Amino acid sequence: MSETKIQSLRPKISTVGGIILAGGKSSRMGLPKATLPFGPELMLQRVVRLLSTVVRPIIVVAAPNQELPSLPDHVFIARDEHEARGPLEGLSAGLSAIRPHAEAAYATSCDVPLLQPAFVQAMIDRLGDADIAVPIEEEFSHTLAAVYRASVLPRIQELLAADQLRPAFLFDRVKTRRINIEELRAFDPQLATLQNLNRPEDYLLALGEAGFQPSDSILAALEAPRT
């Protein structure tokens, strides 16, 4: 793994890469989600491994001073320019890094350890001639389970400059294909790819679904009072 700027990435090896946003504060979890144990791996390592079966290269977007676990050589790191500005900030950093090497990227968060590669491929297949393909659940858009063309980067930068931080603003500015989540059950029957782990109970449930048990030390840390 190597810290990188755009020009130091390897030549393009695919038309679709991956972006994993890992810079959230994990305030509801109480522990950094990227480094939570998940079986023999840490959570970010698991999401990287699963996503790597479908797309490469992968960009992990972290907060400016965030420490990350060891990652494979095909994974590169970008940093948010500003903290706490939501997913558009992370997408800007990720697309800036991947743009010379892929035409589009599947974007996800680091807290989806039950991600299904077939779901990712299905979303890529549905991009077509659109700029973005995003799963829709009633009125809710799953911003971090979507495919973005690198060409939308200038629109994202314009929105950030104007402090328009809601992803809906981006979806309204470019050609966006909205995919009903029910259409995606054929590839991920439980829609586990959309199950973000925001709270300790979410994490413990996902561990159980994957056949793992938390260590006593992790349980104690999750139960500790938060300051």
XYZ file of C-alpha atoms in Angstrom:
227
model
C 0.000 0.000 0.000
C 1.286 3.474 -0.754
C 0.055 6.979 -0.080
C -0.432 8.521 -3.482
C -1.278 11.502 -5.539
C -3.117 11.131 -8.814
C -0.039 10.950 -10.996
C 1.545 8.083 -9.043
C -1.271 5.566 -9.590
C -0.621 2.643 -11.873
C -1.880 2.713 -15.469
C -5.541 1.942 -15.971
C -6.289 -1.763 -15.608
C -10.065 -1.565 -15.950
C -12.772 0.848 -17.019
C -14.481 0.689 -13.613
C -12.647 1.096 -10.339
C -13.787 1.291 -6.743
C -13.957 4.002 -4.094
C -14.328 3.176 -0.401
C -15.085 6.059 1.950
C -13.507 5.382 5.336
C -13.224 8.832 6.876
C -16.424 9.017 8.914
C -16.293 9.781 12.630
C -18.023 6.510 13.710
C -19.679 8.474 16.508
C -22.665 6.151 16.872
C -20.477 3.034 16.847
C -18.085 4.417 19.461
C -15.062 2.774 17.792
C -13.479 3.420 14.377
C -15.466 1.259 11.995
C -12.653 0.765 9.482
C -10.581 -1.115 12.061
C -13.293 -3.153 13.766
C -12.440 -6.866 13.706
C -14.579 -8.961 11.387
C -13.512 -12.573 11.604
C -9.844 -12.884 10.548
C -9.836 -9.397 9.002
C -10.611 -5.841 9.935
C -13.756 -4.367 8.437
C -12.033 -2.162 5.857
C -9.801 -5.050 4.804
C -12.853 -7.245 4.244
C -14.684 -4.642 2.155
C -11.532 -4.087 0.084
C -11.203 -7.832 -0.528
C -14.813 -8.271 -1.577
C -14.868 -5.211 -3.823
C -11.565 -6.236 -5.426
C -13.219 -9.319 -6.900
C -15.201 -7.003 -9.200
C -13.233 -3.766 -9.742
C -9.692 -2.387 -9.661
C -7.962 -0.138 -8.842
C -9.504 0.743 -5.513
C -9.151 4.103 -3.803
C -9.689 4.289 -0.049
C -10.624 7.821 0.993
C -9.636 8.617 4.572
C -9.752 11.641 6.843
C -6.620 13.842 6.802
C -4.891 12.244 9.803
C -6.703 8.920 9.940
C -4.663 5.763 10.493
C -5.588 2.789 8.335
C -4.794 -0.922 8.519
C -2.471 -2.590 6.050
C -4.039 -2.999 2.612
C -3.062 -4.783 -0.619
C -0.728 -3.173 -3.125
C -3.539 -2.486 -5.608
C -5.227 -0.190 -3.072
C -4.307 3.482 -2.952
C -5.158 6.161 -0.437
C -6.655 9.592 -0.986
C -7.500 12.085 1.738
C -10.521 14.305 2.250
C -9.542 17.922 1.702
C -11.977 18.990 4.416
C -13.466 16.928 7.240
C -17.141 16.417 8.084
C -18.559 17.512 4.736
C -20.356 14.303 3.887
C -20.094 11.852 1.003
C -19.620 14.453 -1.742
C -16.294 15.416 -0.171
C -15.145 11.810 -0.208
C -16.411 11.252 -3.735
C -14.480 14.310 -4.881
C -11.233 12.938 -3.453
C -11.890 9.449 -4.756
C -12.879 10.463 -8.276
C -9.932 12.862 -8.491
C -7.590 9.965 -7.761
C -9.243 7.413 -10.005
C -10.145 9.624 -12.986
C -6.967 8.995 -15.038
C -7.339 5.241 -14.602
C -11.017 4.369 -14.857
C -14.049 5.769 -16.612
C -16.293 5.157 -13.616
C -16.193 3.900 -10.057
C -18.471 1.965 -7.746
C -18.552 3.906 -4.482
C -19.228 2.399 -1.094
C -18.572 3.035 2.574
C -16.221 0.913 4.682
C -18.984 -0.404 6.961
C -20.655 -2.903 4.615
C -18.866 -6.186 5.461
C -21.736 -8.222 3.975
C -21.268 -6.604 0.548
C -22.161 -8.942 -2.310
C -19.951 -8.720 -5.416
C -22.903 -9.680 -7.626
C -24.726 -6.546 -6.450
C -21.745 -4.395 -7.435
C -21.601 -5.956 -10.895
C -25.346 -5.496 -11.341
C -25.041 -1.794 -10.589
C -22.162 -1.432 -13.039
C -24.186 -3.222 -15.709
C -27.028 -0.747 -15.197
C -24.992 2.416 -15.692
C -25.484 2.343 -19.450
C -25.177 5.826 -20.931
C -26.007 7.536 -17.626
C -23.584 9.542 -15.512
C -24.687 7.881 -12.273
C -26.545 4.706 -11.370
C -27.931 4.764 -7.828
C -30.211 2.348 -5.906
C -33.464 3.909 -4.731
C -35.554 2.760 -1.766
C -38.825 4.663 -1.940
C -37.555 8.266 -1.735
C -34.144 7.380 -0.290
C -31.044 7.231 -2.507
C -28.250 4.868 -1.486
C -25.480 7.293 -2.384
C -22.730 4.914 -1.268
C -23.836 1.884 -3.235
C -23.774 3.669 -6.570
C -21.699 3.967 -9.739
C -20.315 7.357 -10.763
C -18.664 8.348 -14.008
C -15.428 10.215 -13.394
C -16.789 12.970 -15.630
C -19.165 14.118 -12.854
C -16.212 15.345 -10.780
C -16.508 19.001 -11.896
C -20.174 19.043 -10.891
C -19.266 17.680 -7.450
C -16.580 20.321 -7.045
C -19.054 23.053 -7.984
C -21.513 21.811 -5.355
C -18.813 21.652 -2.678
C -17.704 25.196 -3.494
C -21.301 26.345 -3.082
C -21.769 24.400 0.183
C -24.503 22.350 -1.464
C -23.548 19.097 0.208
C -26.612 16.941 -0.376
C -26.037 14.219 -3.000
C -29.535 14.922 -4.336
C -28.189 18.148 -5.805
C -25.728 16.108 -7.858
C -28.360 13.626 -9.006
C -30.478 16.502 -10.286
C -27.576 18.050 -12.235
C -26.437 15.022 -14.252
C -28.060 12.098 -16.015
C -28.906 9.742 -13.176
C -30.360 6.270 -13.540
C -32.346 5.369 -10.438
C -32.558 1.633 -9.782
C -35.340 0.287 -7.573
C -33.733 -1.868 -4.901
C -36.270 -4.641 -5.536
C -34.674 -5.130 -8.943
C -31.394 -5.865 -7.186
C -32.686 -8.685 -4.975
C -31.948 -11.112 -7.788
C -28.264 -10.476 -7.075
C -28.398 -9.865 -3.315
C -31.612 -11.379 -1.899
C -31.230 -9.806 1.556
C -29.828 -6.529 0.167
C -26.956 -7.043 2.570
C -24.808 -4.693 0.465
C -27.015 -1.850 1.686
C -26.692 -2.740 5.387
C -24.432 -0.080 6.869
C -23.234 -0.810 10.394
C -23.822 2.405 12.300
C -24.381 1.131 15.851
C -22.868 -1.623 18.015
C -26.003 -3.726 17.616
C -25.676 -3.526 13.821
C -22.083 -4.723 14.040
C -22.890 -7.622 16.366
C -25.797 -8.723 14.167
C -23.642 -8.663 11.025
C -20.907 -10.631 12.787
C -23.439 -13.298 13.667
C -24.809 -13.423 10.130
C -21.266 -14.015 8.868
C -20.664 -16.756 11.437
C -18.268 -14.817 13.673
C -18.254 -13.908 17.346
C -16.896 -10.699 18.904
C -13.989 -10.915 21.287
C -14.501 -10.041 24.928
C -12.266 -6.996 24.521
C -14.346 -5.640 21.623
C -17.569 -6.232 23.556
C -16.157 -4.324 26.507
C -15.034 -1.468 24.271
C -18.450 -1.244 22.621
C -20.170 -1.181 26.000
C -17.840 1.411 27.521
C -19.385 4.823 28.258
C -18.814 7.338 25.488
C -17.438 10.772 26.255
